[in-house]
mmCIF file of C-alpha atoms and ligand atoms in Angstrom:
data_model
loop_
_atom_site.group_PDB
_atom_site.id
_atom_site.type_symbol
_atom_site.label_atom_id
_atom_site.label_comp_id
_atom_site.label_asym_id
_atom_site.label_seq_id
_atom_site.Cartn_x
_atom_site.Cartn_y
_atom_site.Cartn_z
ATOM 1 C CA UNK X 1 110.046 13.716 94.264
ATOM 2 C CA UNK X 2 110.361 16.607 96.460
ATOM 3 C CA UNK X 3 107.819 16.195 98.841
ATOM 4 C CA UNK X 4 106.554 18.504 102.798
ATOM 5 C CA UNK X 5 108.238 19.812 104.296
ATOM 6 C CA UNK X 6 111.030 20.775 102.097
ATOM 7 C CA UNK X 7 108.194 21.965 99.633
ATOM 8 C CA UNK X 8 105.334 23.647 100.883
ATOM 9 C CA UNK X 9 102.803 25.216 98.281
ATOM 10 C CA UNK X 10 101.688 28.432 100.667
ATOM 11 C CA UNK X 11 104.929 29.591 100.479
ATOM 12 C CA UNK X 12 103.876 31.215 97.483
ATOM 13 C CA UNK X 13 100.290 32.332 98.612
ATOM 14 C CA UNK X 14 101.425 34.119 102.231
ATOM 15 C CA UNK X 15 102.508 38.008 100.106
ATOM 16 C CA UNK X 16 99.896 39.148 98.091
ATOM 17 C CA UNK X 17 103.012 40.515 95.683
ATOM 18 C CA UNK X 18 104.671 36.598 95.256
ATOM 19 C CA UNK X 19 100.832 36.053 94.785
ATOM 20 C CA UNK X 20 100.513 38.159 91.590
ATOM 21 C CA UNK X 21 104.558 37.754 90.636
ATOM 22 C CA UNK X 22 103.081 33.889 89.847
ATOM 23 C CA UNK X 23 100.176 34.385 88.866
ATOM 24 C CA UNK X 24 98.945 33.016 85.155
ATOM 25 C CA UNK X 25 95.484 34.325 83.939
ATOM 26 C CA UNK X 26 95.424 38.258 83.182
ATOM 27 C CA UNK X 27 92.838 40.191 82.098
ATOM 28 C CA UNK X 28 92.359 43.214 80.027
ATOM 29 C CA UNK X 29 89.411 45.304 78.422
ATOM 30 C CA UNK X 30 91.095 45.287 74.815
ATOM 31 C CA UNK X 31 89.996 41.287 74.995
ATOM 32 C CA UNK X 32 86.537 42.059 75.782
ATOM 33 C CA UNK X 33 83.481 42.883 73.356
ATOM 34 C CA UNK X 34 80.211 44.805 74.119
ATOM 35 C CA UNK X 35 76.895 43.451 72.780
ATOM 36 C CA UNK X 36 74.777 46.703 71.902
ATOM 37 C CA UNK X 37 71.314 46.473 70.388
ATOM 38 C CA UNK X 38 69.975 49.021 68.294
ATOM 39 C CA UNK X 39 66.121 50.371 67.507
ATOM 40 C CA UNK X 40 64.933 52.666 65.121
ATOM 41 C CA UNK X 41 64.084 56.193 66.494
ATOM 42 C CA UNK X 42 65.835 58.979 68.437
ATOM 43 C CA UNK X 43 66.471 59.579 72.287
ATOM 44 C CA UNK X 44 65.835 56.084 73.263
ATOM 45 C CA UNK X 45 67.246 54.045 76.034
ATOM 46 C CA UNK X 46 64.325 51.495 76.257
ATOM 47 C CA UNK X 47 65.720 49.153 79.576
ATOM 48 C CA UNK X 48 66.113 45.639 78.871
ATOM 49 C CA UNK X 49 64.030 44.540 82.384
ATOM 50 C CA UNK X 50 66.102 40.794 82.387
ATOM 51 C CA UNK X 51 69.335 42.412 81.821
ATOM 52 C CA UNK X 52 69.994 45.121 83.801
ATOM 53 C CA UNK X 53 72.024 48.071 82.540
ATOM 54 C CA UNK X 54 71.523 46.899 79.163
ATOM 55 C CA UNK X 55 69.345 48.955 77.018
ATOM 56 C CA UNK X 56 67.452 48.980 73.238
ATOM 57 C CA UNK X 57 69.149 52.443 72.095
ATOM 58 C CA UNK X 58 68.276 54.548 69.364
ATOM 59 C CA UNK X 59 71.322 55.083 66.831
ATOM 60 C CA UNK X 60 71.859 59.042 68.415
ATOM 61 C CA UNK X 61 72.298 57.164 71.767
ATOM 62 C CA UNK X 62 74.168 54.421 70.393
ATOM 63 C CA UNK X 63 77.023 56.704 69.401
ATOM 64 C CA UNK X 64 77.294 58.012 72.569
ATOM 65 C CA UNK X 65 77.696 54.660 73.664
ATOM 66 C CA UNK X 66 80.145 53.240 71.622
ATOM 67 C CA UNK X 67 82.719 56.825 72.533
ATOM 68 C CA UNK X 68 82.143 56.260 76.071
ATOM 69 C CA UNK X 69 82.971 51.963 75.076
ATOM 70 C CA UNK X 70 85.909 53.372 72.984
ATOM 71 C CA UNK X 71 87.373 55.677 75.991
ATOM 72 C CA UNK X 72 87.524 52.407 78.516
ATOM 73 C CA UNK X 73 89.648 50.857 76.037
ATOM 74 C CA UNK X 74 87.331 48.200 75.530
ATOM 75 C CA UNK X 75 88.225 45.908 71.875
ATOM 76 C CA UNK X 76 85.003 46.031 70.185
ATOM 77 C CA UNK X 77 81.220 46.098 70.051
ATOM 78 C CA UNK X 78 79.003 43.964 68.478
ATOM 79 C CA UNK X 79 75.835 44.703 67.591
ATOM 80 C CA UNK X 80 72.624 43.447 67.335
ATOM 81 C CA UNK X 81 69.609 45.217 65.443
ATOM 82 C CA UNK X 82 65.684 45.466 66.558
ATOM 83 C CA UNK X 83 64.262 46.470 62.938
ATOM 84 C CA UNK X 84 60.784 48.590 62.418
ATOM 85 C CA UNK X 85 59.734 45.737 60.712
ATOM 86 C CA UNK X 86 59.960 42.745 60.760
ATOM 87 C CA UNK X 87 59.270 40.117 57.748
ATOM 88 C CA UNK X 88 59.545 36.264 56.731
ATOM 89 C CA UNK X 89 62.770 36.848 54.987
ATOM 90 C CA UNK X 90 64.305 39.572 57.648
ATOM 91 C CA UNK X 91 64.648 42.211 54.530
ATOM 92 C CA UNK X 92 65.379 44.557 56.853
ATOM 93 C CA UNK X 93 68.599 43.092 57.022
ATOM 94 C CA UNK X 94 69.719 42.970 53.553
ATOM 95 C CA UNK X 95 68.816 46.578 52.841
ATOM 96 C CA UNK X 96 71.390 49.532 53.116
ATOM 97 C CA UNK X 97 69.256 51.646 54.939
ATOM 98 C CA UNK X 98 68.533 48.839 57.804
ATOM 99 C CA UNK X 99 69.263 49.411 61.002
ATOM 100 C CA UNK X 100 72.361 47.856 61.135
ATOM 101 C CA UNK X 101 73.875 49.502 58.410
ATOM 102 C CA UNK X 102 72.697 52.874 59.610
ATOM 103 C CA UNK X 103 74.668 51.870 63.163
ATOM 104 C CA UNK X 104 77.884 50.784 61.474
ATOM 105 C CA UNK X 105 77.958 53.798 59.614
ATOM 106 C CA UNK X 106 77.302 56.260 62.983
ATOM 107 C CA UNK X 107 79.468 53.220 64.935
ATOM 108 C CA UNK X 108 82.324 53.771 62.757
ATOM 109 C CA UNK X 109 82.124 57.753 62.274
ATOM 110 C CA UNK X 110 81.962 58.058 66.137
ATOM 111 C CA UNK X 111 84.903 55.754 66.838
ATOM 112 C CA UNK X 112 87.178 54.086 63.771
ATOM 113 C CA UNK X 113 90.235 53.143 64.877
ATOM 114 C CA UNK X 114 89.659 53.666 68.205
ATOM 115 C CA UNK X 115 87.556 50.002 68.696
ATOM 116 C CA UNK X 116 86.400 47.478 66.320
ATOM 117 C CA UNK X 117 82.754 47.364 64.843
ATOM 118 C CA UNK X 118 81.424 43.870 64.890
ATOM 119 C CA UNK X 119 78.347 42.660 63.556
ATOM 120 C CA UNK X 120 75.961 39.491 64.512
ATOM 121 C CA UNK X 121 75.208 38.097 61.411
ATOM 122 C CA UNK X 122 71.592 36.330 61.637
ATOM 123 C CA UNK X 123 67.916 36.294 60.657
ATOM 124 C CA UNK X 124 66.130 35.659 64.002
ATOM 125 C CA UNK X 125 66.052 39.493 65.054
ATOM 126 C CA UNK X 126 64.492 40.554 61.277
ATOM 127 C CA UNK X 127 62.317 37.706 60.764
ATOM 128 C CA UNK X 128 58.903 37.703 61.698
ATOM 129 C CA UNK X 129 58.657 34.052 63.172
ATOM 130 C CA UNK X 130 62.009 34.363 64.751
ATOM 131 C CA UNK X 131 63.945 31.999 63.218
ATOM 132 C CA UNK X 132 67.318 32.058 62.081
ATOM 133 C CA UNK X 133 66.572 32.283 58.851
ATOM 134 C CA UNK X 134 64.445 30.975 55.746
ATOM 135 C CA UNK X 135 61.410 28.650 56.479
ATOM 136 C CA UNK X 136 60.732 25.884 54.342
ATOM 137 C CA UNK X 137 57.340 23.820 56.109
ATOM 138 C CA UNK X 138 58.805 24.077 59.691
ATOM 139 C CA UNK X 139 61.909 24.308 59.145
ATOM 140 C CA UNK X 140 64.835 26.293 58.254
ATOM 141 C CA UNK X 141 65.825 25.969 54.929
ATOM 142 C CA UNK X 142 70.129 25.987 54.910
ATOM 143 C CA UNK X 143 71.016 26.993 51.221
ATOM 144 C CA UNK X 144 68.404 29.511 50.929
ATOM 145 C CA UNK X 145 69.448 30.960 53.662
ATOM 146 C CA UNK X 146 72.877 31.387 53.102
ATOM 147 C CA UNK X 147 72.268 33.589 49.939
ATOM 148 C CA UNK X 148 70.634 35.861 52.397
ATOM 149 C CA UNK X 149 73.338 35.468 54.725
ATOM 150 C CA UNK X 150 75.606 36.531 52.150
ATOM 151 C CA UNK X 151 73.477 40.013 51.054
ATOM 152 C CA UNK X 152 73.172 40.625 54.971
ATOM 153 C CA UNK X 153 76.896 40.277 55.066
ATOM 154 C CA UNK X 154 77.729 42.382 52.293
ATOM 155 C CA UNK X 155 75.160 45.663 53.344
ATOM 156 C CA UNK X 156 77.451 44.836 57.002
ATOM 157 C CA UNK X 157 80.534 45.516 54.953
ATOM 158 C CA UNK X 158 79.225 47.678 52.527
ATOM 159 C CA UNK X 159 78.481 50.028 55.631
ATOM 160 C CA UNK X 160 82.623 49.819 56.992
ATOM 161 C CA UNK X 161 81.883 46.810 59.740
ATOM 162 C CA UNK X 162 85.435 45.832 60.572
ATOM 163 C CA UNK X 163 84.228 41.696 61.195
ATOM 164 C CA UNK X 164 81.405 40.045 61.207
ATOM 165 C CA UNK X 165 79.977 37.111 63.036
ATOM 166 C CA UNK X 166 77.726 34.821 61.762
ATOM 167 C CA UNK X 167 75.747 32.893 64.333
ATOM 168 C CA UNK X 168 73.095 31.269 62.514
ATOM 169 C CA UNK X 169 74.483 27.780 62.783
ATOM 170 C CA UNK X 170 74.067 26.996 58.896
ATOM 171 C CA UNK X 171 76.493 24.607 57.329
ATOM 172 C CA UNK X 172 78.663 26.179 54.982
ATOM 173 C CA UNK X 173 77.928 29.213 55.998
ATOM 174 C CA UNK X 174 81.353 31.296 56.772
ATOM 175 C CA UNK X 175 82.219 29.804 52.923
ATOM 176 C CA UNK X 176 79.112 31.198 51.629
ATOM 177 C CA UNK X 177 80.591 34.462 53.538
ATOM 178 C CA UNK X 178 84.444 34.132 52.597
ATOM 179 C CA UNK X 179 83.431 33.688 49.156
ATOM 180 C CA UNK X 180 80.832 36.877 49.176
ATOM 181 C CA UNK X 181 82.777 39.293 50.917
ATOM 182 C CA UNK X 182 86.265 38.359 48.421
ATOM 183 C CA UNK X 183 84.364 38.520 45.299
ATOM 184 C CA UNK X 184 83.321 42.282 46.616
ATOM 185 C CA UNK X 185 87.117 42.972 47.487
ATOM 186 C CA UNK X 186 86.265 42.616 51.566
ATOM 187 C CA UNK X 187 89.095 40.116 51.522
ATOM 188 C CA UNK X 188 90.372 42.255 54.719
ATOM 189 C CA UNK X 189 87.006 41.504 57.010
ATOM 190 C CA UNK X 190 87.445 39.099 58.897
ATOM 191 C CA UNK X 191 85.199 36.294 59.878
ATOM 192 C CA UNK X 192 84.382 35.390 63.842
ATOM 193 C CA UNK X 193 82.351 32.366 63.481
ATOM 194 C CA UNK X 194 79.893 31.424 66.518
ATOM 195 C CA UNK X 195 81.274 27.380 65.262
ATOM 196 C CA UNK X 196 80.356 25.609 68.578
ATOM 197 C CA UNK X 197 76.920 27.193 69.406
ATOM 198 C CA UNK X 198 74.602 25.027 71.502
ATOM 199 C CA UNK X 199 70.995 25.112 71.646
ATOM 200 C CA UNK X 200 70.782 27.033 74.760
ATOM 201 C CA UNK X 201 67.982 28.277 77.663
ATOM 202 C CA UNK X 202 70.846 30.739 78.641
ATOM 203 C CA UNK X 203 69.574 32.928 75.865
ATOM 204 C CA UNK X 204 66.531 33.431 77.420
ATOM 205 C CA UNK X 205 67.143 37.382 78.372
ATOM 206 C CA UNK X 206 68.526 37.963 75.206
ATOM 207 C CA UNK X 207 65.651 36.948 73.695
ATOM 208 C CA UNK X 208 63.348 39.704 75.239
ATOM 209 C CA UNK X 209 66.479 42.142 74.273
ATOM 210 C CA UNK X 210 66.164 41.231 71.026
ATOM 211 C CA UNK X 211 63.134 40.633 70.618
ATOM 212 C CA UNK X 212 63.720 37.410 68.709
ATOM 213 C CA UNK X 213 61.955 34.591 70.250
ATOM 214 C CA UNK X 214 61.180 32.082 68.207
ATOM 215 C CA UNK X 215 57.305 31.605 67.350
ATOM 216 C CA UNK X 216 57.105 28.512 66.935
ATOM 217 C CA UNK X 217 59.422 25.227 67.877
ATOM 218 C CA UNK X 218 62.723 25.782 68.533
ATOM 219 C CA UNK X 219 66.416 26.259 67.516
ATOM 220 C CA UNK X 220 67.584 22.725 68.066
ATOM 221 C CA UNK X 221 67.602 21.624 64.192
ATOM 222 C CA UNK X 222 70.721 23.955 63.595
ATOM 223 C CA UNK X 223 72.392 25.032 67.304
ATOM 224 C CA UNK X 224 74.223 21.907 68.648
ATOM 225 C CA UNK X 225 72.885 19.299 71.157
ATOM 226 C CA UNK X 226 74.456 19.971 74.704
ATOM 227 C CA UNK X 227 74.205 16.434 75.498
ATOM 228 C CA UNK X 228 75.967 15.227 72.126
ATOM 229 C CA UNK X 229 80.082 14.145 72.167
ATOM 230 C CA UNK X 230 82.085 17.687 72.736
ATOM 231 C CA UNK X 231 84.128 16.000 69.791
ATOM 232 C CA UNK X 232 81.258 17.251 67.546
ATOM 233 C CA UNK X 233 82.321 20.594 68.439
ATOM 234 C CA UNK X 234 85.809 19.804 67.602
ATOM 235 C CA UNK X 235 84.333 18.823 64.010
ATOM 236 C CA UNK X 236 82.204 22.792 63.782
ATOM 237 C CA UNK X 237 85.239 24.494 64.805
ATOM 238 C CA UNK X 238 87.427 22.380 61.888
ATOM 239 C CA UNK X 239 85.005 22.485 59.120
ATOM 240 C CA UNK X 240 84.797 26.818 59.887
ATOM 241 C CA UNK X 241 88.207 27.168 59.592
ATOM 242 C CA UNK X 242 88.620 25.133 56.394
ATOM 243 C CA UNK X 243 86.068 27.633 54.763
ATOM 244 C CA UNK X 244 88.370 30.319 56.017
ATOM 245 C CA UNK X 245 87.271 31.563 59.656
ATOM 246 C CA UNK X 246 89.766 34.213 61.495
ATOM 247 C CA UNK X 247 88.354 33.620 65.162
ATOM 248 C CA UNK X 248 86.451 30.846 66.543
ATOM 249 C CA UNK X 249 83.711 30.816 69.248
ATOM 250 C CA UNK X 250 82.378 28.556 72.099
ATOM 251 C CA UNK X 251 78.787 29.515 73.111
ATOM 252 C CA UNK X 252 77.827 29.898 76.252
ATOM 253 C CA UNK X 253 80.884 30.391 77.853
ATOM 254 C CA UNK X 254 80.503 29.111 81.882
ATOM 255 C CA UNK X 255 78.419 25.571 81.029
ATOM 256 C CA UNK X 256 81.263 25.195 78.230
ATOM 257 C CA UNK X 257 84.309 25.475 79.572
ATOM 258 C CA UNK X 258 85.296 21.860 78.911
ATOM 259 C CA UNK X 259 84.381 22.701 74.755
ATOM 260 C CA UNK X 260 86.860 25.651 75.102
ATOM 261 C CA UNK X 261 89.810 24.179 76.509
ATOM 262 C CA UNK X 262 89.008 21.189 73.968
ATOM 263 C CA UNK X 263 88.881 23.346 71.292
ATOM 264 C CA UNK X 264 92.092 25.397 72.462
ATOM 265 C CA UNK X 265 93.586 22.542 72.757
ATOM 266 C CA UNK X 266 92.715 20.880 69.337
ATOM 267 C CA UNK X 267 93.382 24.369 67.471
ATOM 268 C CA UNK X 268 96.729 25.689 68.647
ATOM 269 C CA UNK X 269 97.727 29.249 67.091
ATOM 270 C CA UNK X 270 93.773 29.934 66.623
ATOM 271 C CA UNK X 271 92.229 32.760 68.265
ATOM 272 C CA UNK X 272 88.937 31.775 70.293
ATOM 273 C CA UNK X 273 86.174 33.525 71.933
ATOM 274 C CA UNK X 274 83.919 32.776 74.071
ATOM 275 C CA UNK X 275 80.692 34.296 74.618
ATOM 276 C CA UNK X 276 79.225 34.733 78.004
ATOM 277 C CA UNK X 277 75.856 35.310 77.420
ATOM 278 C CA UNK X 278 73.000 36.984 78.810
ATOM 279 C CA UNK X 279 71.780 33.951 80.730
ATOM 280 C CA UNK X 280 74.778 34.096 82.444
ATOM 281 C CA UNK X 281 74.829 37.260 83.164
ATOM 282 C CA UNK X 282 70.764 37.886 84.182
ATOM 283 C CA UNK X 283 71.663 35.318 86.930
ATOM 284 C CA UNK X 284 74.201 36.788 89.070
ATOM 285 C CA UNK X 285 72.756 40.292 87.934
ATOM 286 C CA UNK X 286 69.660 38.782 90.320
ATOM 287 C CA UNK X 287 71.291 37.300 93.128
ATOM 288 C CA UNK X 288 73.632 40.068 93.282
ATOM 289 C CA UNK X 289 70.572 42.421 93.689
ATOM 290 C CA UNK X 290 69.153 40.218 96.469
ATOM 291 C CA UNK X 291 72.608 40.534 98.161
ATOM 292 C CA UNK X 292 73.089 36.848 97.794
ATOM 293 C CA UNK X 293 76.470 37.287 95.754
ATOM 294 C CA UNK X 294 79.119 40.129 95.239
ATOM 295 C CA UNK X 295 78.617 40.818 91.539
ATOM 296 C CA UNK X 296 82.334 42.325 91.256
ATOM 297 C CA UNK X 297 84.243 39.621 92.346
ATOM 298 C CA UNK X 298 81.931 36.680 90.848
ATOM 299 C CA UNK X 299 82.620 38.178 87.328
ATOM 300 C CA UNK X 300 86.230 38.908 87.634
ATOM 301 C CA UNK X 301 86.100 34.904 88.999
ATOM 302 C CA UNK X 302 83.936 33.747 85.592
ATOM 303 C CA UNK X 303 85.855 35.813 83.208
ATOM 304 C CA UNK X 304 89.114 34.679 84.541
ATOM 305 C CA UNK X 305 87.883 30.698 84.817
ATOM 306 C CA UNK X 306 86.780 31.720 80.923
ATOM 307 C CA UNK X 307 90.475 32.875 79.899
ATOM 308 C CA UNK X 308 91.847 30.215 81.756
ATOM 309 C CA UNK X 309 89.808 27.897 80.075
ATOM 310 C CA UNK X 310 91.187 29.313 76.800
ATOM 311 C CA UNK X 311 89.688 32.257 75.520
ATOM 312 C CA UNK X 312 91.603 34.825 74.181
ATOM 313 C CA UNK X 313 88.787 37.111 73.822
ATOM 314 C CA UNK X 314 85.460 36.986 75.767
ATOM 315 C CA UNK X 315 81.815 38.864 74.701
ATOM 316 C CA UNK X 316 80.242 39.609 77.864
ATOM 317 C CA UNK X 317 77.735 42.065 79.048
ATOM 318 C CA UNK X 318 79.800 43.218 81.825
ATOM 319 C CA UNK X 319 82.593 44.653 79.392
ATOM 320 C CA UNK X 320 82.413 48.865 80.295
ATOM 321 C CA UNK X 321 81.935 47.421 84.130
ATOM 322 C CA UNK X 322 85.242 45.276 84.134
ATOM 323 C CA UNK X 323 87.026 47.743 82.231
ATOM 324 C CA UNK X 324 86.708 50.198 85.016
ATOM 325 C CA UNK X 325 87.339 47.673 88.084
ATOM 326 C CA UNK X 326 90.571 46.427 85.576
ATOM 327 C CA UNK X 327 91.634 49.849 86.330
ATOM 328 C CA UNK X 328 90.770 50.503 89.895
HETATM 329 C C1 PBG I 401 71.464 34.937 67.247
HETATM 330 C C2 PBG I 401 72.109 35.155 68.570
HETATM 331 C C3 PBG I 401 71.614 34.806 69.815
HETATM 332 C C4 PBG I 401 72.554 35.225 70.742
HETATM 333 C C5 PBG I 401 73.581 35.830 70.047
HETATM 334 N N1 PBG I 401 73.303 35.754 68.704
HETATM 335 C C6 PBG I 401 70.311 34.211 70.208
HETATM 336 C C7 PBG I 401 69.914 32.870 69.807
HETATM 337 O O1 PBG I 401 70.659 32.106 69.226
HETATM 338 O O2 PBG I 401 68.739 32.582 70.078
HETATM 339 C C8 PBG I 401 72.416 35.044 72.230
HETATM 340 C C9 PBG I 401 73.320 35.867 73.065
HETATM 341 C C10 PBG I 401 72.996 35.893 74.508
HETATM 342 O O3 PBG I 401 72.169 35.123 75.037
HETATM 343 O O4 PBG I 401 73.601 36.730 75.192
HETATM 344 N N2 PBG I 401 71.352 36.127 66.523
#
């Protein structure tokens, strides 16, 4: 056992090149995905006032958008739709001319090739009560809802989305979607299935973003239990990839970290994302604007402790932002 002082650990930490020659966790924009919401309209850029520098655009704005997302070299953006109307079955999402198919389509004509075009698949933006999906009494009904996760999935494809991500936390849900999307010949889409997605109050901005608060109860009859055995996230991730997902996710990211090194662990050769979400980012957004915290360096700190947790690829808010400090 080699022990002080023939070994001393700052030997490597004194030259800030040894420091980098050794060091482990990398980052790089092509890992990192943009959330984008989109409204009907033209010219908008409605501010989201919880998340700062995030905005409801209109699909003209939206393009510009994803080509200035594009040029940083940034992997993807996945997008999230505020429809004109809202319903108890969220039709506006399983119609061609929906808001999200009409963004796919400019997303795509703007920027194919150049980044991928992701899409949330869900009900609790289109629905009028805000739930993920169809109600039966209180509740949400599972099979029901996944035939309409399926025709929301299709229009998605339909319009040229490169992947889609369903994150309604409904069992047997991404074979519902396999199934659809092969029997349409979209056996090239992949799937990115939100698999360990916990019942969350770190949604909370995203919630006024999207406009998708629930009206009534909550979400905590399909997301998972934060308190339960992390195992049971173990058993999500498992049962998603048996019905065929490409890419697994841990949701949040931060409060999680011990789910995504668990799952790395558990699911070598899989690719896994993590999702830090808007709770997570409203929060140092605020102190960082009181001067209590250097925003730069916390978030090159989280996203690294998130790769280093396991992540191969990370959703974050602060994608065009880290792209350009990656660079500086
Ligand atoms: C559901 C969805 C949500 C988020 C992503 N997809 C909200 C929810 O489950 O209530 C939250 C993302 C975030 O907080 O940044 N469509």
């Amino acid at each position: 056992m080699m022990s002080f002082p023939t070994t001393r650990l700052r030997r490597l930490r004194y030259n800030p090149l040894v420091r980098q020659l050794v060091q482990e966790t990398t980052l790089s924009a092509d890992k990192l995905i943009l959330p984008l919401f989109v409204r009907p309209g033209k010219g908008i850029r409605q501010p989201i006032n919880s998340m700062p520098g995030n905005f409801q655009l209109s699909i003209d704005e939206f393009v510009k958008e994803v080509k200035e997302v594009a040029a940083l070299g940034i992997g993807g953006v996945i997008l999230f739709g505020i429809p004109e109307l809202k319903d108890g079955e969220g039709s506006d999402a399983m119609s061609d001319a929906g808001i999200i198919a009409q963004a796919v389509r400019a997303a795509k004509d703007a920027a194919a090739g150049q980044l991928l075009v992701i899409t949330d698949v869900c009900f609790c933006e289109y629905t009028s009560h805000g739930h993920c999906g169809v109600l039966c009494g209180h509740g949400v009904d599972n099979d029901r809802t996944l035939d309409n996760l399926v025709k929301q999935t299709l229009v998605h494809a339909r319009a040229g989305a490169d992947m889609v991500a369903p994150s309604g936390m409904m069992d047997g849900m991404i074979h519902a979607l396999r199934t659809g999307l092969d029997s349409e010949g979209f056996e090239r889409v992949q799937i990115m299935s939100y698999a360990a997605k916990y019942a969350s109050a770190f949604y909370g901005p995203f919630r006024e973003a999207a406009e998708s608060a629930p009206q009534f109860g909550d979400r905590r009859s399909y997301q998972m239990d934060f308190a339960a055995s992390a195992a049971q996230a173990v058993r999500e991730v498992a049962f998603d990839l048996e019905e065929g997902a490409d890419i697994v996710m841990v949701k949040p990211a931060l409060a999680y970290l011990d789910v995504i090194r668990m799952v790395k662990d558990r699911f070598e050769g899989v690719p896994l994302a993590a999702y830090n979400v808007s709770g997570e980012f409203s929060m140092v957004k605020a102190a960082a604007e009181r001067g209590w915290i250097d925003e730069q360096r916390v978030v090159l700190e989280s996203l690294t402790a998130i790769t280093r947790a396991g992540a191969d690829i990370i959703l974050t808010y602060w994608a065009k932002d880290a792209a350009r400090w990656f660079n500086d």
